[in-house]
Amino acid sequence: MPKSPKEIIREEIRALKAYPVPDSTGMVKLDAMENPYRLPPQVRGRLARLVEDAAVNRYPDPTAVELKAALRQALEVPAGMDLLLGNGSDELIQMVALATARPGAVVLGMEPSFVMFKMISAFVGARYVGVDLHDDFSLDIDRALAVIERDRPAAVFIAFPNNPTGNLFDAGLIERIIEAAPGLVVIDEAYHAFAGESFMERLPLHPNLLVMRTLSKLGLAGIRLGVLAGGAAWLKELDKVRLPYNINTITQIVAREMLRHGGVLTEQAEAIKLERVRVLQELQRTPRLTAYPSEANFILFRTRKAERVFDGLKQRGVLIKSLHGSHRLLADCLRVTVGTPDENTAFLTALNQTLAA
Ligand code: PMP
């Protein structure tokens, strides 16, 4: 008799819930921090021709040399720093966690934050320790430093801006964490395109600092490309747990071409930032609702009976994300991605209808 999953699958994996991706067919999709804009037709034409010529019978360039050179320039990576590429930044989080997961290793994260920091720690058998943010979503530096002292984490993950709260933590406090941490500190700048600050230029100052970016939120979620920048000595080791050919040929071609014409995506990001102002103002004008300022392409807000509001929006064809129940600080919180002006208006209209119902 073969054994059942219960006897074979690790307990900590059975205890997990798979990363939820709801069906969004036919909905106004404002749940996943995607850029809502398609590429202009002439850019699509150029990509089509490049893909047509691609030698997909061959494995991709394993080190993605040309793409890395283009990224180094586009991301303004300081001289002397190296890059490691991932199939999305999710995969980079996994590489860091895998490579550092010695027996008993601890991963430290702030709570609430991006759920994959915690989930991936479970995948690799590391012990995840979460430090709650203050009620205003700022860093609890005293607690974070105390936990670093106590648990000596092999890796610390900090999202900057933070998901799902949308704020940038105080950079000076993050510096203190970097200085106190015995292991790696990964600053996850997934929402950098919408924020004014970065740790990229500080890389040469801190030997244990890594800065992570992704092209997903900028408008290329479909090609899955994440970038980790940092010192060569660290990245050389992390590279050993990277699966061969993790960045496929089409991704390499499309990303290279898009970096050559990066203006299109940054213009779209600027349009999203303008709409972020409008959506935030509208939400802040809504009675009995608290909307939090955001440095990202989404807005977190708190309302009464959030689950009911989420369902009401869904019935009206608008899909956002409910965070109610995921953390004490997120009670009755919902998160909406900033979309096109029309999508945002559809969301605001549906929200007002739901609240009036
Ligand atoms: N980091 C943060 C903070 C995120 O919010 C996300 C996506 N939700 C990611 C990383 C993962 O992005 P990707 O794998 O698409 O690069």
mmCIF file of C-alpha atoms and ligand atoms in Angstrom:
data_model
loop_
_atom_site.group_PDB
_atom_site.id
_atom_site.type_symbol
_atom_site.label_atom_id
_atom_site.label_comp_id
_atom_site.label_asym_id
_atom_site.label_seq_id
_atom_site.Cartn_x
_atom_site.Cartn_y
_atom_site.Cartn_z
ATOM 1 C CA MET A 1 0.000 0.000 0.000
ATOM 2 C CA PRO A 2 1.470 3.365 -0.939
ATOM 3 C CA LYS A 3 1.343 5.894 1.840
ATOM 4 C CA SER A 4 -1.067 8.808 1.935
ATOM 5 C CA PRO A 5 -0.027 12.474 1.523
ATOM 6 C CA LYS A 6 -0.567 12.822 5.266
ATOM 7 C CA GLU A 7 2.219 10.336 5.946
ATOM 8 C CA ILE A 8 4.625 11.630 3.331
ATOM 9 C CA ILE A 9 4.146 15.370 2.941
ATOM 10 C CA ARG A 10 5.900 17.462 5.612
ATOM 11 C CA GLU A 11 3.565 18.700 8.301
ATOM 12 C CA GLU A 12 4.493 22.367 7.840
ATOM 13 C CA ILE A 13 3.627 22.076 4.141
ATOM 14 C CA ARG A 14 0.273 20.408 4.851
ATOM 15 C CA ALA A 15 -0.480 23.244 7.246
ATOM 16 C CA LEU A 16 -0.081 25.831 4.469
ATOM 17 C CA LYS A 17 -2.777 27.198 2.208
ATOM 18 C CA ALA A 18 -1.649 27.558 -1.424
ATOM 19 C CA TYR A 19 -1.098 31.177 -2.504
ATOM 20 C CA PRO A 20 -4.640 32.190 -3.452
ATOM 21 C CA VAL A 21 -5.351 33.376 -6.998
ATOM 22 C CA PRO A 22 -9.105 33.949 -7.444
ATOM 23 C CA ASP A 23 -10.854 33.620 -10.809
ATOM 24 C CA SER A 24 -11.096 37.089 -12.335
ATOM 25 C CA THR A 25 -12.728 36.281 -15.675
ATOM 26 C CA GLY A 26 -14.781 39.231 -16.862
ATOM 27 C CA MET A 27 -14.018 41.316 -13.761
ATOM 28 C CA VAL A 28 -12.436 44.733 -13.333
ATOM 29 C CA LYS A 29 -9.219 43.238 -11.991
ATOM 30 C CA LEU A 30 -7.780 45.351 -9.187
ATOM 31 C CA ASP A 31 -6.479 42.608 -6.899
ATOM 32 C CA ALA A 32 -2.890 41.884 -7.905
ATOM 33 C CA MET A 33 -0.954 45.150 -8.326
ATOM 34 C CA GLU A 34 -0.646 44.722 -12.072
ATOM 35 C CA ASN A 35 -0.075 47.637 -14.425
ATOM 36 C CA PRO A 36 -3.495 47.943 -16.156
ATOM 37 C CA TYR A 37 -2.119 49.250 -19.444
ATOM 38 C CA ARG A 38 -1.285 47.123 -22.464
ATOM 39 C CA LEU A 39 1.803 48.005 -24.502
ATOM 40 C CA PRO A 40 1.415 50.402 -27.453
ATOM 41 C CA PRO A 41 0.838 48.583 -30.790
ATOM 42 C CA GLN A 42 4.247 49.496 -32.274
ATOM 43 C CA VAL A 43 6.057 48.084 -29.221
ATOM 44 C CA ARG A 44 3.974 44.909 -29.438
ATOM 45 C CA GLY A 45 4.886 44.639 -33.121
ATOM 46 C CA ARG A 46 8.582 44.872 -32.314
ATOM 47 C CA LEU A 47 8.273 42.213 -29.618
ATOM 48 C CA ALA A 48 6.381 39.944 -32.012
ATOM 49 C CA ARG A 49 9.169 40.152 -34.581
ATOM 50 C CA LEU A 50 11.843 39.442 -31.962
ATOM 51 C CA VAL A 51 9.921 36.434 -30.684
ATOM 52 C CA GLU A 52 9.481 35.222 -34.249
ATOM 53 C CA ASP A 53 13.270 35.105 -34.641
ATOM 54 C CA ALA A 54 13.970 33.523 -31.261
ATOM 55 C CA ALA A 55 15.733 30.153 -31.283
ATOM 56 C CA VAL A 56 13.344 28.458 -28.894
ATOM 57 C CA ASN A 57 14.733 25.035 -29.814
ATOM 58 C CA ARG A 58 17.818 25.979 -27.762
ATOM 59 C CA TYR A 59 18.064 26.484 -24.036
ATOM 60 C CA PRO A 60 18.183 30.126 -22.984
ATOM 61 C CA ASP A 61 21.437 31.927 -22.245
ATOM 62 C CA PRO A 62 22.033 30.468 -18.744
ATOM 63 C CA THR A 63 23.640 33.611 -17.369
ATOM 64 C CA ALA A 64 21.539 36.139 -19.336
ATOM 65 C CA VAL A 65 24.629 38.282 -19.890
ATOM 66 C CA GLU A 66 23.063 40.892 -22.159
ATOM 67 C CA LEU A 67 19.924 41.227 -20.104
ATOM 68 C CA LYS A 68 21.994 41.712 -16.943
ATOM 69 C CA ALA A 69 24.034 44.442 -18.624
ATOM 70 C CA ALA A 70 20.831 46.250 -19.646
ATOM 71 C CA LEU A 71 19.357 45.868 -16.145
ATOM 72 C CA ARG A 72 22.510 47.125 -14.490
ATOM 73 C CA GLN A 73 22.138 50.373 -16.418
ATOM 74 C CA ALA A 74 18.380 50.722 -16.099
ATOM 75 C CA LEU A 75 18.367 50.041 -12.352
ATOM 76 C CA GLU A 76 21.442 52.196 -11.696
ATOM 77 C CA VAL A 77 23.225 49.380 -9.897
ATOM 78 C CA PRO A 78 26.346 50.765 -8.184
ATOM 79 C CA ALA A 79 29.720 49.797 -9.660
ATOM 80 C CA GLY A 80 31.191 46.660 -8.139
ATOM 81 C CA MET A 81 27.786 45.100 -7.348
ATOM 82 C CA ASP A 82 26.516 41.955 -9.042
ATOM 83 C CA LEU A 83 23.055 40.836 -10.183
ATOM 84 C CA LEU A 84 21.147 37.580 -9.794
ATOM 85 C CA LEU A 85 17.964 37.025 -11.815
ATOM 86 C CA GLY A 86 14.878 35.121 -10.759
ATOM 87 C CA ASN A 87 11.695 33.835 -12.358
ATOM 88 C CA GLY A 88 9.899 36.664 -10.597
ATOM 89 C CA SER A 89 11.235 38.042 -7.331
ATOM 90 C CA ASP A 90 9.358 35.202 -5.616
ATOM 91 C CA GLU A 91 12.034 32.868 -6.909
ATOM 92 C CA LEU A 92 14.776 35.123 -5.553
ATOM 93 C CA ILE A 93 13.180 35.069 -2.098
ATOM 94 C CA GLN A 94 13.199 31.297 -2.406
ATOM 95 C CA MET A 95 16.877 31.227 -3.406
ATOM 96 C CA VAL A 96 17.868 33.368 -0.414
ATOM 97 C CA ALA A 97 15.788 31.242 1.940
ATOM 98 C CA LEU A 98 17.052 27.942 0.491
ATOM 99 C CA ALA A 99 20.699 28.896 0.619
ATOM 100 C CA THR A 100 20.531 30.221 4.192
ATOM 101 C CA ALA A 101 18.331 27.488 5.702
ATOM 102 C CA ARG A 102 20.868 25.758 7.898
ATOM 103 C CA PRO A 103 19.270 23.595 10.592
ATOM 104 C CA GLY A 104 17.539 25.940 13.042
ATOM 105 C CA ALA A 105 17.891 28.990 10.776
ATOM 106 C CA VAL A 106 15.530 31.895 11.401
ATOM 107 C CA VAL A 107 13.985 34.205 8.800
ATOM 108 C CA LEU A 108 12.760 37.545 10.111
ATOM 109 C CA GLY A 109 9.947 39.567 8.570
ATOM 110 C CA MET A 110 7.711 42.450 9.557
ATOM 111 C CA GLU A 111 3.993 41.775 9.977
ATOM 112 C CA PRO A 112 1.862 42.394 8.100
ATOM 113 C CA SER A 113 3.943 42.198 4.933
ATOM 114 C CA PHE A 114 4.248 40.165 1.746
ATOM 115 C CA VAL A 115 2.986 36.676 2.617
ATOM 116 C CA MET A 116 5.620 34.840 0.582
ATOM 117 C CA PHE A 117 8.376 35.724 3.074
ATOM 118 C CA LYS A 118 6.625 33.520 5.582
ATOM 119 C CA MET A 119 5.419 30.856 3.158
ATOM 120 C CA ILE A 120 8.802 30.352 1.523
ATOM 121 C CA SER A 121 10.423 30.056 4.960
ATOM 122 C CA ALA A 122 8.098 27.117 5.553
ATOM 123 C CA PHE A 123 8.994 25.618 2.150
ATOM 124 C CA VAL A 124 12.674 25.502 3.065
ATOM 125 C CA GLY A 125 12.255 24.424 6.676
ATOM 126 C CA ALA A 126 13.393 27.729 8.205
ATOM 127 C CA ARG A 127 11.744 29.152 11.307
ATOM 128 C CA TYR A 128 9.910 32.341 10.439
ATOM 129 C CA VAL A 129 9.688 35.035 13.108
ATOM 130 C CA GLY A 130 7.392 37.986 12.459
ATOM 131 C CA VAL A 131 7.697 41.351 14.216
ATOM 132 C CA ASP A 132 4.441 43.283 14.259
ATOM 133 C CA LEU A 133 4.439 46.823 12.939
ATOM 134 C CA HIS A 134 3.082 49.619 15.117
ATOM 135 C CA ASP A 135 -0.617 50.414 14.696
ATOM 136 C CA ASP A 136 0.287 53.170 12.214
ATOM 137 C CA PHE A 137 2.231 50.573 10.150
ATOM 138 C CA SER A 138 5.626 52.043 11.060
ATOM 139 C CA LEU A 139 8.539 49.781 12.054
ATOM 140 C CA ASP A 140 8.694 48.676 15.661
ATOM 141 C CA ILE A 141 12.428 49.163 15.798
ATOM 142 C CA ASP A 142 12.876 48.244 19.459
ATOM 143 C CA ARG A 143 11.107 44.931 18.967
ATOM 144 C CA ALA A 144 12.910 44.235 15.682
ATOM 145 C CA LEU A 145 16.319 44.861 17.267
ATOM 146 C CA ALA A 146 15.418 42.718 20.285
ATOM 147 C CA VAL A 147 14.404 39.821 18.028
ATOM 148 C CA ILE A 148 17.583 40.188 15.956
ATOM 149 C CA GLU A 149 19.587 40.012 19.174
ATOM 150 C CA ARG A 150 17.644 36.986 20.426
ATOM 151 C CA ASP A 151 17.179 34.917 17.260
ATOM 152 C CA ARG A 152 20.167 35.966 15.110
ATOM 153 C CA PRO A 153 18.214 35.615 11.810
ATOM 154 C CA ALA A 154 20.063 34.278 8.781
ATOM 155 C CA ALA A 155 17.901 36.507 6.572
ATOM 156 C CA VAL A 156 15.691 39.536 7.128
ATOM 157 C CA PHE A 157 13.124 40.540 4.483
ATOM 158 C CA ILE A 158 11.755 44.088 4.408
ATOM 159 C CA ALA A 159 9.365 45.271 1.698
ATOM 160 C CA PHE A 160 10.027 48.938 0.858
ATOM 161 C CA PRO A 161 7.283 50.153 0.197
ATOM 162 C CA ASN A 162 5.489 47.555 2.236
ATOM 163 C CA ASN A 163 2.715 45.337 0.855
ATOM 164 C CA PRO A 164 -0.170 45.451 1.844
ATOM 165 C CA THR A 165 0.141 48.680 3.852
ATOM 166 C CA GLY A 166 1.647 50.781 1.022
ATOM 167 C CA ASN A 167 3.993 52.861 3.197
ATOM 168 C CA LEU A 168 7.755 53.300 3.093
ATOM 169 C CA PHE A 169 9.370 52.546 6.424
ATOM 170 C CA ASP A 170 11.780 55.087 7.854
ATOM 171 C CA ALA A 171 15.055 54.493 6.021
ATOM 172 C CA GLY A 172 17.095 55.397 9.103
ATOM 173 C CA LEU A 173 15.390 52.640 11.096
ATOM 174 C CA ILE A 174 16.027 50.143 8.310
ATOM 175 C CA GLU A 175 19.701 51.151 8.418
ATOM 176 C CA ARG A 176 19.751 50.256 12.105
ATOM 177 C CA ILE A 177 18.320 46.824 11.285
ATOM 178 C CA ILE A 178 20.922 46.305 8.556
ATOM 179 C CA GLU A 179 23.685 47.262 10.970
ATOM 180 C CA ALA A 180 22.400 45.017 13.755
ATOM 181 C CA ALA A 181 21.599 41.962 11.608
ATOM 182 C CA PRO A 182 24.186 39.185 11.629
ATOM 183 C CA GLY A 183 22.979 37.782 8.289
ATOM 184 C CA LEU A 184 21.507 39.015 5.028
ATOM 185 C CA VAL A 185 19.010 41.862 4.859
ATOM 186 C CA VAL A 186 16.933 41.869 1.670
ATOM 187 C CA ILE A 187 15.203 45.144 0.875
ATOM 188 C CA ASP A 188 12.358 44.169 -1.437
ATOM 189 C CA GLU A 189 11.662 47.141 -3.685
ATOM 190 C CA ALA A 190 8.900 45.548 -5.776
ATOM 191 C CA TYR A 191 6.989 48.854 -5.844
ATOM 192 C CA HIS A 192 9.980 51.061 -6.541
ATOM 193 C CA ALA A 193 8.442 52.508 -9.730
ATOM 194 C CA PHE A 194 5.790 54.215 -7.607
ATOM 195 C CA ALA A 195 7.983 55.312 -4.687
ATOM 196 C CA GLY A 196 10.582 58.006 -4.206
ATOM 197 C CA GLU A 197 13.214 56.144 -2.218
ATOM 198 C CA SER A 198 15.563 53.228 -2.708
ATOM 199 C CA PHE A 199 18.402 51.419 -0.980
ATOM 200 C CA MET A 200 20.155 50.673 -4.275
ATOM 201 C CA GLU A 201 22.771 53.392 -3.902
ATOM 202 C CA ARG A 202 23.482 52.302 -0.327
ATOM 203 C CA LEU A 203 24.563 48.809 -1.434
ATOM 204 C CA PRO A 204 28.298 49.603 -1.230
ATOM 205 C CA LEU A 205 27.879 50.810 2.368
ATOM 206 C CA HIS A 206 26.581 47.542 3.834
ATOM 207 C CA PRO A 207 28.201 44.171 3.059
ATOM 208 C CA ASN A 208 25.090 42.218 4.218
ATOM 209 C CA LEU A 209 22.555 44.245 2.179
ATOM 210 C CA LEU A 210 20.773 42.956 -0.922
ATOM 211 C CA VAL A 211 18.264 45.009 -2.934
ATOM 212 C CA MET A 212 15.508 43.212 -4.819
ATOM 213 C CA ARG A 213 13.443 44.567 -7.702
ATOM 214 C CA THR A 214 10.894 43.123 -10.109
ATOM 215 C CA LEU A 215 9.524 44.095 -13.512
ATOM 216 C CA SER A 216 6.092 42.759 -12.514
ATOM 217 C CA LYS A 217 4.496 45.910 -11.122
ATOM 218 C CA LEU A 218 6.015 48.066 -13.817
ATOM 219 C CA GLY A 219 3.975 46.318 -16.503
ATOM 220 C CA LEU A 220 5.690 43.015 -17.218
ATOM 221 C CA ALA A 221 4.091 40.672 -14.689
ATOM 222 C CA GLY A 222 3.554 38.131 -17.476
ATOM 223 C CA ILE A 223 7.225 37.594 -18.246
ATOM 224 C CA ARG A 224 8.278 36.895 -14.621
ATOM 225 C CA LEU A 225 11.560 38.665 -14.013
ATOM 226 C CA GLY A 226 13.015 39.555 -10.639
ATOM 227 C CA VAL A 227 16.432 41.072 -9.934
ATOM 228 C CA LEU A 228 18.619 40.826 -6.869
ATOM 229 C CA ALA A 229 21.536 43.252 -6.564
ATOM 230 C CA GLY A 230 24.379 42.943 -4.086
ATOM 231 C CA GLY A 231 27.925 41.902 -3.376
ATOM 232 C CA ALA A 232 29.481 39.236 -5.584
ATOM 233 C CA ALA A 233 30.543 37.047 -2.650
ATOM 234 C CA TRP A 234 26.904 36.565 -1.591
ATOM 235 C CA LEU A 235 25.368 36.279 -5.050
ATOM 236 C CA LYS A 236 27.949 33.698 -6.106
ATOM 237 C CA GLU A 237 26.692 31.402 -3.341
ATOM 238 C CA LEU A 238 22.990 32.129 -3.960
ATOM 239 C CA ASP A 239 23.520 31.396 -7.655
ATOM 240 C CA LYS A 240 24.261 27.772 -6.764
ATOM 241 C CA VAL A 241 20.647 27.102 -5.758
ATOM 242 C CA ARG A 242 19.298 28.730 -8.918
ATOM 243 C CA LEU A 243 17.835 26.169 -11.281
ATOM 244 C CA PRO A 244 19.618 26.091 -14.626
ATOM 245 C CA TYR A 245 17.990 28.266 -17.321
ATOM 246 C CA ASN A 246 15.508 29.839 -14.900
ATOM 247 C CA ILE A 247 15.084 32.920 -17.117
ATOM 248 C CA ASN A 248 13.507 31.683 -20.328
ATOM 249 C CA THR A 249 14.414 32.897 -23.800
ATOM 250 C CA ILE A 250 11.205 34.867 -24.396
ATOM 251 C CA THR A 251 11.576 36.667 -21.065
ATOM 252 C CA GLN A 252 15.155 37.599 -21.864
ATOM 253 C CA ILE A 253 14.234 38.940 -25.295
ATOM 254 C CA VAL A 254 11.172 40.877 -24.159
ATOM 255 C CA ALA A 255 12.877 42.347 -21.099
ATOM 256 C CA ARG A 256 15.889 43.493 -23.126
ATOM 257 C CA GLU A 257 13.701 45.170 -25.698
ATOM 258 C CA MET A 258 11.526 46.819 -23.054
ATOM 259 C CA LEU A 259 14.574 48.159 -21.206
ATOM 260 C CA ARG A 260 15.684 49.709 -24.478
ATOM 261 C CA HIS A 261 12.338 51.522 -24.566
ATOM 262 C CA GLY A 262 11.801 51.873 -20.830
ATOM 263 C CA GLY A 263 10.046 55.211 -21.280
ATOM 264 C CA VAL A 264 6.745 53.513 -22.129
ATOM 265 C CA LEU A 265 6.575 51.738 -18.781
ATOM 266 C CA THR A 266 7.716 54.705 -16.716
ATOM 267 C CA GLU A 267 5.076 56.886 -18.384
ATOM 268 C CA GLN A 268 2.454 54.306 -17.470
ATOM 269 C CA ALA A 269 3.753 54.298 -13.887
ATOM 270 C CA GLU A 270 3.395 58.093 -13.796
ATOM 271 C CA ALA A 271 -0.230 57.789 -14.975
ATOM 272 C CA ILE A 272 -0.846 55.262 -12.201
ATOM 273 C CA LYS A 273 0.676 57.637 -9.640
ATOM 274 C CA LEU A 274 -1.675 60.408 -10.763
ATOM 275 C CA GLU A 275 -4.653 58.109 -10.428
ATOM 276 C CA ARG A 276 -3.405 57.028 -7.003
ATOM 277 C CA VAL A 277 -3.872 60.625 -5.845
ATOM 278 C CA ARG A 278 -7.443 60.721 -7.163
ATOM 279 C CA VAL A 279 -8.483 57.338 -5.737
ATOM 280 C CA LEU A 280 -6.967 58.171 -2.350
ATOM 281 C CA GLN A 281 -8.776 61.523 -2.223
ATOM 282 C CA GLU A 282 -12.085 59.894 -3.147
ATOM 283 C CA LEU A 283 -11.617 57.188 -0.539
ATOM 284 C CA GLN A 284 -10.636 59.719 2.107
ATOM 285 C CA ARG A 285 -13.821 61.645 1.341
ATOM 286 C CA THR A 286 -15.954 58.548 1.870
ATOM 287 C CA PRO A 287 -17.689 58.541 5.251
ATOM 288 C CA ARG A 288 -16.806 55.868 7.811
ATOM 289 C CA LEU A 289 -13.824 54.703 5.795
ATOM 290 C CA THR A 290 -10.100 55.160 6.486
ATOM 291 C CA ALA A 291 -7.763 55.119 3.501
ATOM 292 C CA TYR A 292 -4.005 54.978 4.053
ATOM 293 C CA PRO A 293 -1.548 57.014 1.963
ATOM 294 C CA SER A 294 0.501 54.814 -0.373
ATOM 295 C CA GLU A 295 3.888 54.917 -2.077
ATOM 296 C CA ALA A 296 2.912 51.899 -4.180
ATOM 297 C CA ASN A 297 0.359 51.148 -6.927
ATOM 298 C CA PHE A 298 -2.330 50.074 -4.477
ATOM 299 C CA ILE A 299 -4.249 51.594 -1.581
ATOM 300 C CA LEU A 300 -5.176 49.950 1.687
ATOM 301 C CA PHE A 301 -8.405 51.058 3.307
ATOM 302 C CA ARG A 302 -10.442 50.105 6.337
ATOM 303 C CA THR A 303 -14.208 50.051 6.330
ATOM 304 C CA ARG A 304 -16.972 48.637 8.408
ATOM 305 C CA LYS A 305 -17.958 45.066 7.484
ATOM 306 C CA ALA A 306 -15.095 44.697 5.017
ATOM 307 C CA GLU A 307 -16.102 41.185 3.946
ATOM 308 C CA ARG A 308 -19.548 42.432 2.991
ATOM 309 C CA VAL A 309 -18.022 45.346 1.057
ATOM 310 C CA PHE A 310 -15.638 42.957 -0.719
ATOM 311 C CA ASP A 311 -18.568 40.720 -1.744
ATOM 312 C CA GLY A 312 -20.644 43.735 -2.837
ATOM 313 C CA LEU A 313 -17.832 44.906 -5.086
ATOM 314 C CA LYS A 314 -17.440 41.428 -6.512
ATOM 315 C CA GLN A 315 -21.146 41.197 -7.302
ATOM 316 C CA ARG A 316 -20.750 44.500 -9.144
ATOM 317 C CA GLY A 317 -17.890 43.076 -11.206
ATOM 318 C CA VAL A 318 -14.924 44.575 -9.331
ATOM 319 C CA LEU A 319 -12.293 42.271 -7.849
ATOM 320 C CA ILE A 320 -10.029 43.677 -5.126
ATOM 321 C CA LYS A 321 -8.295 41.934 -2.210
ATOM 322 C CA SER A 322 -9.639 41.330 1.252
ATOM 323 C CA LEU A 323 -7.075 41.254 4.035
ATOM 324 C CA HIS A 324 -9.599 40.887 6.798
ATOM 325 C CA GLY A 325 -8.593 38.000 9.028
ATOM 326 C CA SER A 326 -4.998 37.852 7.815
ATOM 327 C CA HIS A 327 -3.504 39.913 10.653
ATOM 328 C CA ARG A 328 -4.656 41.779 13.747
ATOM 329 C CA LEU A 329 -3.636 45.125 12.218
ATOM 330 C CA LEU A 330 -5.631 44.426 9.065
ATOM 331 C CA ALA A 331 -9.055 43.864 10.612
ATOM 332 C CA ASP A 332 -11.688 45.129 8.160
ATOM 333 C CA CYS A 333 -9.010 46.114 5.643
ATOM 334 C CA LEU A 334 -9.279 45.873 1.867
ATOM 335 C CA ARG A 335 -6.616 46.598 -0.739
ATOM 336 C CA VAL A 336 -7.336 48.017 -4.170
ATOM 337 C CA THR A 337 -4.796 48.173 -6.987
ATOM 338 C CA VAL A 338 -4.761 51.461 -8.876
ATOM 339 C CA GLY A 339 -6.031 50.794 -12.405
ATOM 340 C CA THR A 340 -6.895 52.911 -15.430
ATOM 341 C CA PRO A 341 -9.076 56.000 -14.821
ATOM 342 C CA ASP A 342 -12.131 54.037 -16.064
ATOM 343 C CA GLU A 343 -11.392 51.048 -13.847
ATOM 344 C CA ASN A 344 -10.890 53.281 -10.831
ATOM 345 C CA THR A 345 -14.152 55.066 -11.504
ATOM 346 C CA ALA A 346 -15.893 51.691 -11.833
ATOM 347 C CA PHE A 347 -14.399 50.690 -8.472
ATOM 348 C CA LEU A 348 -15.389 53.938 -6.739
ATOM 349 C CA THR A 349 -18.919 53.759 -8.148
ATOM 350 C CA ALA A 350 -19.331 50.134 -7.104
ATOM 351 C CA LEU A 351 -17.945 50.987 -3.668
ATOM 352 C CA ASN A 352 -20.410 53.824 -3.154
ATOM 353 C CA GLN A 353 -23.296 51.607 -4.307
ATOM 354 C CA THR A 354 -22.195 48.849 -1.962
ATOM 355 C CA LEU A 355 -21.854 51.179 1.014
ATOM 356 C CA ALA A 356 -25.291 52.701 0.302
ATOM 357 C CA ALA A 357 -26.989 49.305 -0.106
HETATM 358 N N1 PMP B 1 7.599 41.401 -3.205
HETATM 359 C C1 PMP B 1 6.490 42.056 -2.861
HETATM 360 C C2 PMP B 1 6.519 43.026 -1.714
HETATM 361 C C3 PMP B 1 5.291 41.818 -3.547
HETATM 362 O O1 PMP B 1 4.174 42.449 -3.164
HETATM 363 C C4 PMP B 1 5.282 40.886 -4.625
HETATM 364 C C5 PMP B 1 4.052 40.577 -5.434
HETATM 365 N N2 PMP B 1 2.853 40.648 -4.825
HETATM 366 C C6 PMP B 1 6.465 40.244 -4.932
HETATM 367 C C7 PMP B 1 7.610 40.514 -4.204
HETATM 368 C C8 PMP B 1 6.548 39.185 -5.998
HETATM 369 O O2 PMP B 1 6.648 39.729 -7.255
HETATM 370 P P1 PMP B 1 7.117 38.908 -8.511
HETATM 371 O O3 PMP B 1 7.357 37.485 -8.104
HETATM 372 O O4 PMP B 1 6.019 39.039 -9.498
HETATM 373 O O5 PMP B 1 8.385 39.561 -8.965
#
